[in-house]
Short mmCIF file of C-alpha atoms and ligand atoms in Angstrom, two decimals:
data_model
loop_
_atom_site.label_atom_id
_atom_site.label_comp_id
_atom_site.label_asym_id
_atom_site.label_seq_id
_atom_site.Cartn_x
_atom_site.Cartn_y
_atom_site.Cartn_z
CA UNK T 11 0.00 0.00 0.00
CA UNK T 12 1.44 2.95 -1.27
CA UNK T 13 1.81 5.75 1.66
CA UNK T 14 -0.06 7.61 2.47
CA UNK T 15 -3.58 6.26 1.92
CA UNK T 16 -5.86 8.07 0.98
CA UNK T 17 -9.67 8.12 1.02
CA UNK T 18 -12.22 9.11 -1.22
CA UNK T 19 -13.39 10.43 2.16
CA UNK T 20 -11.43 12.52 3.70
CA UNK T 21 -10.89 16.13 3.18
CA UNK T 22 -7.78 16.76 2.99
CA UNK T 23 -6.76 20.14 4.33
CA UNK T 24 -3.93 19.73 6.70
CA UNK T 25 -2.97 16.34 5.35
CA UNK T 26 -3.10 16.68 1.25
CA UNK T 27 0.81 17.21 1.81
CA UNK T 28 1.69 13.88 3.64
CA UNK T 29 4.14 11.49 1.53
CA UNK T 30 5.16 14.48 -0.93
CA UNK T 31 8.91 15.37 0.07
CA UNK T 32 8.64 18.79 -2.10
CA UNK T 33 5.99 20.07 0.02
CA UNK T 34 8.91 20.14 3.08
CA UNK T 35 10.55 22.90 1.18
CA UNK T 36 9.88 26.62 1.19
CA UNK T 37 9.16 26.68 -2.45
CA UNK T 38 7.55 23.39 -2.68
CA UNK T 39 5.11 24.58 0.78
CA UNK T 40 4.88 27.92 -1.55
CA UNK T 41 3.81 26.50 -4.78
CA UNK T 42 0.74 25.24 -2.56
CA UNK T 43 -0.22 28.31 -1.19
CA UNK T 44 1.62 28.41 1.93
CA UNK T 45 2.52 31.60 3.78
CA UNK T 46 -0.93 32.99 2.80
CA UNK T 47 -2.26 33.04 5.81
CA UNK T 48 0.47 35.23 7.65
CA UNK T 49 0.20 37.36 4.99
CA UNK T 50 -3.77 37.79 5.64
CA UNK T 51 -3.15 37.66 9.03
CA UNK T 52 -0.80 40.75 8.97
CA UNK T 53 -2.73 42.70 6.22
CA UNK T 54 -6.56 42.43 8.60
CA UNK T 55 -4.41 42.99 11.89
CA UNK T 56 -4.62 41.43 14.99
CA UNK T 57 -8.02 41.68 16.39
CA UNK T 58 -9.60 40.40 12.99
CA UNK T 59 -7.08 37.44 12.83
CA UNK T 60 -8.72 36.82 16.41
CA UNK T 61 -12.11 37.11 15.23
CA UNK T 62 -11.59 35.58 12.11
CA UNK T 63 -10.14 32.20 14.52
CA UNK T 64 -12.91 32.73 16.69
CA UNK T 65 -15.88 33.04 13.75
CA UNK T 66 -14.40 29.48 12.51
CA UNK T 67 -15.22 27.40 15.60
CA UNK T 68 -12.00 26.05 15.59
CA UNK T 69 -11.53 23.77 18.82
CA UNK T 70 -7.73 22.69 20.19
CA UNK T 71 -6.96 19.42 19.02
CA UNK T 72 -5.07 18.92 21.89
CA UNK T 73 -7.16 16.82 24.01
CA UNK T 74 -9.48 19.08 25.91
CA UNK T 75 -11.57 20.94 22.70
CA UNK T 76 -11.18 24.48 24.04
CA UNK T 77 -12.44 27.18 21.57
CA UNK T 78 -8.86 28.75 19.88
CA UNK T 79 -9.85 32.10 19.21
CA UNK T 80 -11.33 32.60 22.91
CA UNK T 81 -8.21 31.29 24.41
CA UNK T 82 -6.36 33.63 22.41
CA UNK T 83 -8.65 36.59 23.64
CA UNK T 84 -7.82 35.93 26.82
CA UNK T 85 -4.06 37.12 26.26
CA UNK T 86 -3.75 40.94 28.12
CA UNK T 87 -4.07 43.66 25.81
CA UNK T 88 -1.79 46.17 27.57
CA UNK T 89 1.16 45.47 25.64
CA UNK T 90 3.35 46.10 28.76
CA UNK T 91 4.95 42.56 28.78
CA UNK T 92 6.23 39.78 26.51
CA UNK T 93 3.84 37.45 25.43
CA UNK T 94 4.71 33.90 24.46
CA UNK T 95 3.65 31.41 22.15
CA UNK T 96 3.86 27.68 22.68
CA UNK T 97 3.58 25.12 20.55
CA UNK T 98 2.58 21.71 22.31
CA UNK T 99 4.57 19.21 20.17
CA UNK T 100 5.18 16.56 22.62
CA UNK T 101 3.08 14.04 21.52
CA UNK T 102 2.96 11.75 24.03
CA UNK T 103 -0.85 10.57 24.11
CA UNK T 104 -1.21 6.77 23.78
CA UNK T 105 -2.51 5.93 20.66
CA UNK T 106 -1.63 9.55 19.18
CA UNK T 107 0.28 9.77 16.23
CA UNK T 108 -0.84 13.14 13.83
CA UNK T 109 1.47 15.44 15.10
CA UNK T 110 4.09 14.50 14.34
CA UNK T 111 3.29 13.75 10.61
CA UNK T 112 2.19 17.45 10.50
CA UNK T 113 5.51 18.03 11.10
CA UNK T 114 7.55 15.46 9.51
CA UNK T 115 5.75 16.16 5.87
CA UNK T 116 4.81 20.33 6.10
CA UNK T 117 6.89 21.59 8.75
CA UNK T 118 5.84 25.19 6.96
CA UNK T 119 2.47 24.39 7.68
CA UNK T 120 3.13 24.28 11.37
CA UNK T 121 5.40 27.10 11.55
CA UNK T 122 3.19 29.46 9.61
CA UNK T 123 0.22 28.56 11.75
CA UNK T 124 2.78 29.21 14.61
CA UNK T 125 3.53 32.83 13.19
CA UNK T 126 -0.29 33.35 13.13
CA UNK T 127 -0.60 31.88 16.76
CA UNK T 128 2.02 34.26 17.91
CA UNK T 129 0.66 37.24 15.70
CA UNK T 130 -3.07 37.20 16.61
CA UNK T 131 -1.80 36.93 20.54
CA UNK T 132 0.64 39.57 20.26
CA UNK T 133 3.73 37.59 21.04
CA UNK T 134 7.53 38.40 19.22
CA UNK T 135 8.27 34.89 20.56
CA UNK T 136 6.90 31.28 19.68
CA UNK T 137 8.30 28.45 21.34
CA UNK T 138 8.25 24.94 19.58
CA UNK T 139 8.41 22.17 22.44
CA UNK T 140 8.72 18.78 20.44
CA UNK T 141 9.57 15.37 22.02
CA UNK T 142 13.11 14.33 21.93
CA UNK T 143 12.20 10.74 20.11
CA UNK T 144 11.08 12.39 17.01
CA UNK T 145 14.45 12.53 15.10
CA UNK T 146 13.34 12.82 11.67
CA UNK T 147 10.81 15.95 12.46
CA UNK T 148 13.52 17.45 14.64
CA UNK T 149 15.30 17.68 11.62
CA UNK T 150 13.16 18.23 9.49
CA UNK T 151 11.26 21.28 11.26
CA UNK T 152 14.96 22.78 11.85
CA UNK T 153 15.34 22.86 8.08
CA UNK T 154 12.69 24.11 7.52
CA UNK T 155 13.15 27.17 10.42
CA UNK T 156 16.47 28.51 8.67
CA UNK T 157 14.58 28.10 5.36
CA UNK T 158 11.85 30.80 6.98
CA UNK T 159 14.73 32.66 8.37
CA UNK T 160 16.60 33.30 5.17
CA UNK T 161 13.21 33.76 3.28
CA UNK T 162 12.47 36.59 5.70
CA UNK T 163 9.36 34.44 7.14
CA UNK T 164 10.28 34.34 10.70
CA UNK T 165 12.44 36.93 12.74
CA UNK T 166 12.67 40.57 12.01
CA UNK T 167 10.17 42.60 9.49
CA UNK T 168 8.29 39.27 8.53
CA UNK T 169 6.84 39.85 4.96
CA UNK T 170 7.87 43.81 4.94
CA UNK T 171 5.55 44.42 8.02
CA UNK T 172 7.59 45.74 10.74
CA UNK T 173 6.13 42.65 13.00
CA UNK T 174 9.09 40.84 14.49
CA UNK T 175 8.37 36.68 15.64
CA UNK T 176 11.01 34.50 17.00
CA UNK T 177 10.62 30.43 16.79
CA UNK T 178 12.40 28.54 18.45
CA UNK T 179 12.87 24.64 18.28
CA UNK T 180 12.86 23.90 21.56
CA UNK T 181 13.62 19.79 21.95
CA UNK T 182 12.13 17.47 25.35
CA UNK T 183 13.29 14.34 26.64
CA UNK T 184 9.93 12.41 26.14
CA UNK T 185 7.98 12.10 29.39
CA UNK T 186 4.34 12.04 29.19
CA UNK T 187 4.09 14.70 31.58
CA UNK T 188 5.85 17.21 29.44
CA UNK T 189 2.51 17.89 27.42
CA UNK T 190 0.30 18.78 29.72
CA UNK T 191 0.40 22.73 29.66
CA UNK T 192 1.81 23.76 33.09
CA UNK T 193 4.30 20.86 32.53
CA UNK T 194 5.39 22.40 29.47
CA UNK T 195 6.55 25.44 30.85
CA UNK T 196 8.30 24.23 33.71
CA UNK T 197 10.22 22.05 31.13
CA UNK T 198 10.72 25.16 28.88
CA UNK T 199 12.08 26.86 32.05
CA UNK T 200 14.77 24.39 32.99
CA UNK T 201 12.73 23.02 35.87
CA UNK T 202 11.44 19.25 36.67
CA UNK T 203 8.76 18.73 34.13
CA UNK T 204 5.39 19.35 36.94
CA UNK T 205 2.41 20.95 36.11
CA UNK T 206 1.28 23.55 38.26
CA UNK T 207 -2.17 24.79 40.25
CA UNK T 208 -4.12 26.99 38.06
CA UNK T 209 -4.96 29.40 38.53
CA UNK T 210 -3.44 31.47 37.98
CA UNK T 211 -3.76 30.37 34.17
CA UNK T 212 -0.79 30.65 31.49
CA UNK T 213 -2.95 34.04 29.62
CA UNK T 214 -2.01 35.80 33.49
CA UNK T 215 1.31 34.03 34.22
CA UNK T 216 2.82 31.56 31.98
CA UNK T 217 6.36 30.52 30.79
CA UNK T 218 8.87 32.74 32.39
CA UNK T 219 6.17 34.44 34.21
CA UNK T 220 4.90 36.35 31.32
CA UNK T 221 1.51 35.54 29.51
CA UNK T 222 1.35 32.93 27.69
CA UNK T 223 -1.02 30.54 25.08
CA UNK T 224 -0.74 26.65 24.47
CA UNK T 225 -1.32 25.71 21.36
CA UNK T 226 -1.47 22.12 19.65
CA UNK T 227 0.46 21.68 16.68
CA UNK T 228 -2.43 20.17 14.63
CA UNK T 229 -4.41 23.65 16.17
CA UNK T 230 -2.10 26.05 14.83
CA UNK T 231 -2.08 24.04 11.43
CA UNK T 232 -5.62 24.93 11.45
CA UNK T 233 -5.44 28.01 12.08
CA UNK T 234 -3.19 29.00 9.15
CA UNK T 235 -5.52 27.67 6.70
CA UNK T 236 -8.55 29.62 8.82
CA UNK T 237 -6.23 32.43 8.68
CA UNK T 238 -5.59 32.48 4.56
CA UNK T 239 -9.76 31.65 3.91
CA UNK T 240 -11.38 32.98 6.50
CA UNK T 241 -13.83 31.67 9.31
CA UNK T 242 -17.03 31.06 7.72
CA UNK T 243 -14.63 28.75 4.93
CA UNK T 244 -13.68 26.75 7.69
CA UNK T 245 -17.38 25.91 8.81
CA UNK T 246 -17.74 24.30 5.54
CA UNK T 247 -17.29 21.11 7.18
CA UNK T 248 -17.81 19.56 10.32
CA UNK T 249 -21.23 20.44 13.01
CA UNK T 250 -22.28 23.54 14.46
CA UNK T 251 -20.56 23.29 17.38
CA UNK T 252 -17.62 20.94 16.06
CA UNK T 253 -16.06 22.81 13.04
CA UNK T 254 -13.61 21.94 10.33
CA UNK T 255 -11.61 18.84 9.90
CA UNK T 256 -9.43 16.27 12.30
CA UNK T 257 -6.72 13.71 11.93
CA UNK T 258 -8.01 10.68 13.34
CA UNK T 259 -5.39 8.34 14.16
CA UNK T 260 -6.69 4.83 14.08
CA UNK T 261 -5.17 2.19 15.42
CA UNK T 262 -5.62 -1.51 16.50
CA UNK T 263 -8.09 -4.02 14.68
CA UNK T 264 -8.85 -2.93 11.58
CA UNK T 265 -7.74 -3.46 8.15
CA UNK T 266 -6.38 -0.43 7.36
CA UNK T 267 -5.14 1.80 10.35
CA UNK T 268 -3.48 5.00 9.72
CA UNK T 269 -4.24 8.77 9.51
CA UNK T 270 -7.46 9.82 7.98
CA UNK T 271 -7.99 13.39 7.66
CA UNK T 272 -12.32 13.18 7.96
CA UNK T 273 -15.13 16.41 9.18
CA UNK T 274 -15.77 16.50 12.24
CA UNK T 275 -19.20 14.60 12.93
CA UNK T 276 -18.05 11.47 10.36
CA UNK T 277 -19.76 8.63 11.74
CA UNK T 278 -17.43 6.41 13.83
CA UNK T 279 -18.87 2.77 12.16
CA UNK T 280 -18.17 4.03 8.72
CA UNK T 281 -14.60 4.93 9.68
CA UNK T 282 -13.75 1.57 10.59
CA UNK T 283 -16.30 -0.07 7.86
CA UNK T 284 -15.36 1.80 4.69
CA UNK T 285 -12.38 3.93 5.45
CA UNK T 286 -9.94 1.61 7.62
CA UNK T 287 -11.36 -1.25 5.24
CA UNK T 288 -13.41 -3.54 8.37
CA UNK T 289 -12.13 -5.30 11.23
CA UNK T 290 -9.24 -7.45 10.79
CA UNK T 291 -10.02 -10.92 9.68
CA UNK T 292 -13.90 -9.99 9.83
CA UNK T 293 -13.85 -10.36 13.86
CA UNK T 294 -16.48 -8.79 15.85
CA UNK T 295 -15.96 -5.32 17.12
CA UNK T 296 -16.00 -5.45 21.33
CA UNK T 297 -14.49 -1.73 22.20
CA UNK T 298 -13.42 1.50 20.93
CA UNK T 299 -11.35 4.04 22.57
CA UNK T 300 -12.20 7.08 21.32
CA UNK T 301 -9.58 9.91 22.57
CA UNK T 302 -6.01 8.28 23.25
CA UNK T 303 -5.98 6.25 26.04
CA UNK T 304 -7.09 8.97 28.73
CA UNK T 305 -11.21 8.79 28.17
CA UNK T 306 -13.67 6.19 28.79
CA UNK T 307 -13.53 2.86 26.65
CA UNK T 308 -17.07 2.85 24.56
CA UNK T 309 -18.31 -0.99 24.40
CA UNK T 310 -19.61 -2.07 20.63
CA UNK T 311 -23.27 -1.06 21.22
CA UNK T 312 -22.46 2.93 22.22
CA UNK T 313 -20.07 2.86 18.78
CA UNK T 314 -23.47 2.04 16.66
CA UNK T 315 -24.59 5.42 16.30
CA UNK T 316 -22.16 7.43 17.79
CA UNK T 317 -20.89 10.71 15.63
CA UNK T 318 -17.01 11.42 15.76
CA UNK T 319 -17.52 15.25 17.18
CA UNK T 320 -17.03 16.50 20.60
CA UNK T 321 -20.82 16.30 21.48
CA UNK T 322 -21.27 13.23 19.37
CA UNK T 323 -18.76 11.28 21.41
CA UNK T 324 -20.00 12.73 24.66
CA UNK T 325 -23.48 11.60 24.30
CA UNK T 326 -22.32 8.19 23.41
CA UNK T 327 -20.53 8.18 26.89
CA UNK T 328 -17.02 9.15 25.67
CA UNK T 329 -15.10 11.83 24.68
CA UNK T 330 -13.14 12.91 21.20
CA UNK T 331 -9.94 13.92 23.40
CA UNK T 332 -7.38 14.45 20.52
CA UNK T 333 -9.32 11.85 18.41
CA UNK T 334 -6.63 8.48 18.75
CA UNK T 335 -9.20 5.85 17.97
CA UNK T 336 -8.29 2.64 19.21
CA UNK T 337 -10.43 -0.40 17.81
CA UNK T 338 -10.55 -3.60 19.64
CA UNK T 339 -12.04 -6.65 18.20
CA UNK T 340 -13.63 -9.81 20.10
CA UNK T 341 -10.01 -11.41 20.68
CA UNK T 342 -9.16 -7.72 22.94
CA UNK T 343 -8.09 -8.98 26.57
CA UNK T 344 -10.23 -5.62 28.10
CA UNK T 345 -8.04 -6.16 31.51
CA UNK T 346 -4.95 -6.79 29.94
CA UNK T 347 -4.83 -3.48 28.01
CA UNK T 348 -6.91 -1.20 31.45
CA UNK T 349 -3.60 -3.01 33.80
CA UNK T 350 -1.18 -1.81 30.43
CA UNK T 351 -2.16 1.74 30.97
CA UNK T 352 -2.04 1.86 34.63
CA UNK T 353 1.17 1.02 34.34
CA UNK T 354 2.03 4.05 31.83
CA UNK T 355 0.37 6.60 34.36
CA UNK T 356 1.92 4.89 37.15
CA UNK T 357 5.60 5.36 35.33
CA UNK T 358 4.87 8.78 33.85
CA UNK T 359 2.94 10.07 37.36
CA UNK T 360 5.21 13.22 38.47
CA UNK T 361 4.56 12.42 41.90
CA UNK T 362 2.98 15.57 43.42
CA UNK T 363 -0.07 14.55 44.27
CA UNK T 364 -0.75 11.52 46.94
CA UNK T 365 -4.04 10.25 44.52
CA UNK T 366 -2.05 10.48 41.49
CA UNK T 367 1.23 8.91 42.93
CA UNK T 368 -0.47 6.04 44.92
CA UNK T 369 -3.43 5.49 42.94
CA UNK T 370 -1.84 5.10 39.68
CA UNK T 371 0.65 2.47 41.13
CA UNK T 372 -1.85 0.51 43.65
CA UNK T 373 -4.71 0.34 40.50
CA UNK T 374 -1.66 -1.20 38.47
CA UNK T 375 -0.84 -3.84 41.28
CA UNK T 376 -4.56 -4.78 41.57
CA UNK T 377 -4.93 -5.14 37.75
CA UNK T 378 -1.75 -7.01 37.84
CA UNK T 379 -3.40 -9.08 39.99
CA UNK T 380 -6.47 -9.74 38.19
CA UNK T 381 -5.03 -10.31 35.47
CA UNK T 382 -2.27 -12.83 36.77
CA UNK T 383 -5.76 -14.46 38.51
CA UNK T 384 -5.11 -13.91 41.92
CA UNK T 385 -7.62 -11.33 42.17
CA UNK T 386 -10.88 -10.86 44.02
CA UNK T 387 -14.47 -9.58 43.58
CA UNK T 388 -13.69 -6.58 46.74
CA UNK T 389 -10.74 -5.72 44.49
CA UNK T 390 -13.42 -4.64 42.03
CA UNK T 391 -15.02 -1.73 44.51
CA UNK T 392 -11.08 -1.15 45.43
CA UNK T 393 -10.42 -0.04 42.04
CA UNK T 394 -14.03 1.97 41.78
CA UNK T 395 -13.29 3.60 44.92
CA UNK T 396 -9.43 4.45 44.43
CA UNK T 397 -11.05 5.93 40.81
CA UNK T 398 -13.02 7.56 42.52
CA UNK T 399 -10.49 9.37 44.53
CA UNK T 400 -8.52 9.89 41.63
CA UNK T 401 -11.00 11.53 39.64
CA UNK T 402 -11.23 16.09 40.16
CA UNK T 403 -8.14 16.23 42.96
CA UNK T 404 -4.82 16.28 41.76
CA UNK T 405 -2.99 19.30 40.11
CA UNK T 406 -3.65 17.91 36.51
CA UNK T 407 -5.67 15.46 35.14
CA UNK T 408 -3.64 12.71 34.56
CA UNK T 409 -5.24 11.11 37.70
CA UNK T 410 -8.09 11.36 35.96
CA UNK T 411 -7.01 10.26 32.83
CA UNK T 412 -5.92 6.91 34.19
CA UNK T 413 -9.26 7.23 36.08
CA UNK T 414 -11.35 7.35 32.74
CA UNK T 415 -10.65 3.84 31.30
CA UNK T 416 -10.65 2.04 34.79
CA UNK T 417 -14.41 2.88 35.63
CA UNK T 418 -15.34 2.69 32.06
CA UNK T 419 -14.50 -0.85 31.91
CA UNK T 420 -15.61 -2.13 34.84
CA UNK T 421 -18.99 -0.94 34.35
CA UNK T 422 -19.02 -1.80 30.78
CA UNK T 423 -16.69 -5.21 30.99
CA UNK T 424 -17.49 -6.31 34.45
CA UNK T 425 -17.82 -10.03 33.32
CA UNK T 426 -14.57 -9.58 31.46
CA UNK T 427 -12.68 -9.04 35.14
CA UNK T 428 -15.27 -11.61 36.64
CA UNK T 429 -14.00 -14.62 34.70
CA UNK T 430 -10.42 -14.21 35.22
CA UNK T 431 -11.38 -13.59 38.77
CA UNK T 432 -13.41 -17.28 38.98
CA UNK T 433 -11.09 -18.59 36.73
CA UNK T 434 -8.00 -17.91 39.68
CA UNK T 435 -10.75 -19.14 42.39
CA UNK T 436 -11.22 -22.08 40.18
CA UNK T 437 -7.08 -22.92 39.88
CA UNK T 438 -7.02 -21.90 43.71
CA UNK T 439 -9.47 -24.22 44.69
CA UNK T 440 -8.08 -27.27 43.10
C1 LIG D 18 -0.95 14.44 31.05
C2 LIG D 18 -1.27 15.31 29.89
C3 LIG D 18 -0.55 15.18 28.70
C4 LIG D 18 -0.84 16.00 27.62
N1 LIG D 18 -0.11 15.83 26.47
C5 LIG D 18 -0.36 16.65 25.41
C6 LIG D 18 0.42 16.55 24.24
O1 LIG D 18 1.30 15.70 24.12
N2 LIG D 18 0.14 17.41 23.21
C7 LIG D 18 -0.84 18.36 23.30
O2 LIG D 18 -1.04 19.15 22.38
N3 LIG D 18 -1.59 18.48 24.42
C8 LIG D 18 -1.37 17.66 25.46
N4 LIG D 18 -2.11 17.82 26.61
C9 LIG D 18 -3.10 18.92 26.65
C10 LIG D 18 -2.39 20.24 26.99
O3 LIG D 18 -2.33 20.37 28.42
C11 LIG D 18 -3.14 21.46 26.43
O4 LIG D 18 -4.48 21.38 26.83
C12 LIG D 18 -3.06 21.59 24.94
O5 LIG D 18 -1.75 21.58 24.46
C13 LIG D 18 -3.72 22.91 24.53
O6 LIG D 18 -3.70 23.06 23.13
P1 LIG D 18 -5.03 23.24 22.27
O7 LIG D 18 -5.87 24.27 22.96
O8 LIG D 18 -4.54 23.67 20.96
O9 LIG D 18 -5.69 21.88 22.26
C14 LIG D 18 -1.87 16.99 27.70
C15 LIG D 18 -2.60 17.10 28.89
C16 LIG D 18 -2.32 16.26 29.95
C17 LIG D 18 -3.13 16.40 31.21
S1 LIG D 19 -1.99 14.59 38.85
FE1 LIG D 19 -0.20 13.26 38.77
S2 LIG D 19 0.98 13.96 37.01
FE2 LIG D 19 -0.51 15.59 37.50
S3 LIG D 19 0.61 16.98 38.86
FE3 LIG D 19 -0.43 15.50 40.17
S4 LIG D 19 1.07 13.84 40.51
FE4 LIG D 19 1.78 15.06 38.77
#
């Protein structure tokens, strides 16, 4: 299969680039209309550019769906302090893998959605925080930063204007933790990677105290195509209250997984029907995990009808997160996979918070458990109740997150912890 596939489908905005090595160039990124945006950006002025962002609906694809243009209206006005851009390219969600193909195939698509980021919020300086494992797009997107340089695209006087924006490549060390916001910035700074209480919120007192905005890198890519056609363009596709398109990353079970560039609303069956070409050898679909791995697991019924928008997913009991769709056929060990991630949060826990610390690591032991058979019925309303605790009091939500799946799948796959409970009673008692 030649890469990358492509559906009759999708709607290719962000992704018509992918597999087309000219389009990493300046000229190549040029030839296809790149660098438009910035130059509409800078010729309506800030406030429109903000409006504009605003009028498309555009939501961050980061996880939590937050409207772009609002967050960017939060930034102060008073011009009295450096504002800073940053651009969350960590990557690290389970299951999440769009990013860095944004990067890796139009790194001038991300850094001119960066230079409308910083533009529209009134920041001289973007940050680019990408994890340290992605060689190739390091590369790649540091190319493709001297090639902006030299073409006068970034830096001083951008396009004639008099507007000066810095961006820097700024290059983690790959912990999970790193891409949650507050994280971020202490990472940026120098500091242990932590997240921090909020508020006060990064628009008041971000990354070296100054205000800041957190952008996705698949957001800002948005935004520069919002930025060259304009809002109402944008609503083209998608639902009222989920605009535009999204890279779903699908993974597991299916034919054909990969990353499909599809409106927001498509319905979740036909993406793993007609556009990942069915379930692997025809199995029987048993669960879906909609977001990455941090948001409840959907059992095969709730998939039926459910709609692949924010609201669509969160009225079949889930939620889009940054839309990492992992399919799990009949053969899926449900207990197996809930103990695999408890052991991710439990590794990549920072350790401030006593839920997050010990719950992570005592819900992996008692999965471990289960799963090895030795486990018990009581360790079922353990795990509820150390979920529970879990869930809405920590610093960040990566309690939660772990949280999500646990509860999920003991409501929804009770029997599937129940028989490798019996079956350990059953080994025990003979
Ligand atoms: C534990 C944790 C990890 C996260 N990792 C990422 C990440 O790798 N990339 C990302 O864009 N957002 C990540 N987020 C979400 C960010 O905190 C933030 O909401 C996002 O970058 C905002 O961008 P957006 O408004 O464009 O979506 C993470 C959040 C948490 C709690
Ligand atoms: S919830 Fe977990 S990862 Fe988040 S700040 Fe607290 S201990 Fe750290």
């Amino acid at each position: 299969m030649a890469y990358p596939y492509r559906h009759e489908k999708e709607v290719r905005l962000m992704s018509e680039a992918f597999g087309d090595p000219a389009a990493r160039t300046i000229e190549g990124w040029r030839a296809r209309g790149g660098y438009q945006g910035i130059a509409r950006a800078l010729e309506i002025g800030r406030d429109a550019t903000v409006a504009d962002v605003k009028a498309s609906g555009l939501r961050g694809r980061g996880g939590a769906g937050f409207p772009t243009g609002v967050k960017w209206s939060f930034m102060p006005k008073d011009g009295t302090r450096p504002h800073y851009l940053l651009c969350n390219a960590d990557e690290s969600e389970p299951g999440t893998f769009k990013d860095r193909e944004i990067i890796r195939w139009t790194p001038h698509q991300l850094i001119e959605g960066c230079l409308v980021g910083a533009y529209a919020i009134g920041a001289s300086h973007c940050y680019i925080y990408l994890r340290g494992e992605f060689f190739e797009a390091t590369q790649v997107l540091a190319k493709a930063l001297e090639e902006a340089y030299a073409a006068g695209l970034a830096g001083k006087d951008i396009l004639g204007s008099g507007v000066e924006i810095d961006v820097t490549l700024h290059v983690g060390a790959g912990a999970y933790i790193c891409g949650e916001e507050t994280g971020l910035m202490s990472s940026l700074e120098g500091r242990r990677g932590e997240p921090r209480i909020k508020p006060p919120f990064p628009a008041a007192v971000g990354v070296f105290g100054m205000p800041t905005t957190i952008n996705n890198v698949e957001t800002l890519a948005a935004a520069a195509h919002v930025a060259r056609h304009g809002g109402e363009w944008y609503r083209q596709w998608g639902t009222e209250k989920s605009t535009g398109t999204k890279l779903f990353c699908v993974s597991g079970h299916v034919n054909r997984p990969g990353n499909y560039e599809l409106p927001l609303g498509f319905p979740l069956m036909e993406l793993i029907e007609d556009v990942c070409g069915g379930m692997r050898n025809g199995a029987a679909l048993k669960a879906v995990i909609p977001g990455g791995s941090s948001v409840p697991i959907m059992d095969a019924g709730e998939c039926v009808s459910c709609e692949l928008c924010y609201e669509g997913v969160e009225a079949a009991g889930s939620m889009l997160g940054c839309a990492s769709v992992v399919v799990m056929d009949e053969t899926a060990d449900i207990v197996k996979q809930v103990r695999r991630m408890a052991d991710f949060y439990a590794h990549e826990s920072c350790g401030q918070c006593t839920p997050c610390r010990e719950g992570t690591s005592w819900a992996a032991r008692i999965l471990r458990r289960i799963e090895d058979g030795r486990g018990t019925e009581d360790d079922l309303d353990t795990l509820m109740q150390i979920s529970e605790q879990m869930t809405g009091t920590t610093i960040c939500v990566l309690s939660d997150s772990l949280a999500a799946p646990i509860i999920s799948s003991i409501q929804k796959f009770r029997n599937d912890y129940l028989a490798l409970i019996r079956r350990g009673e059953r080994v025990g008692a003979a």
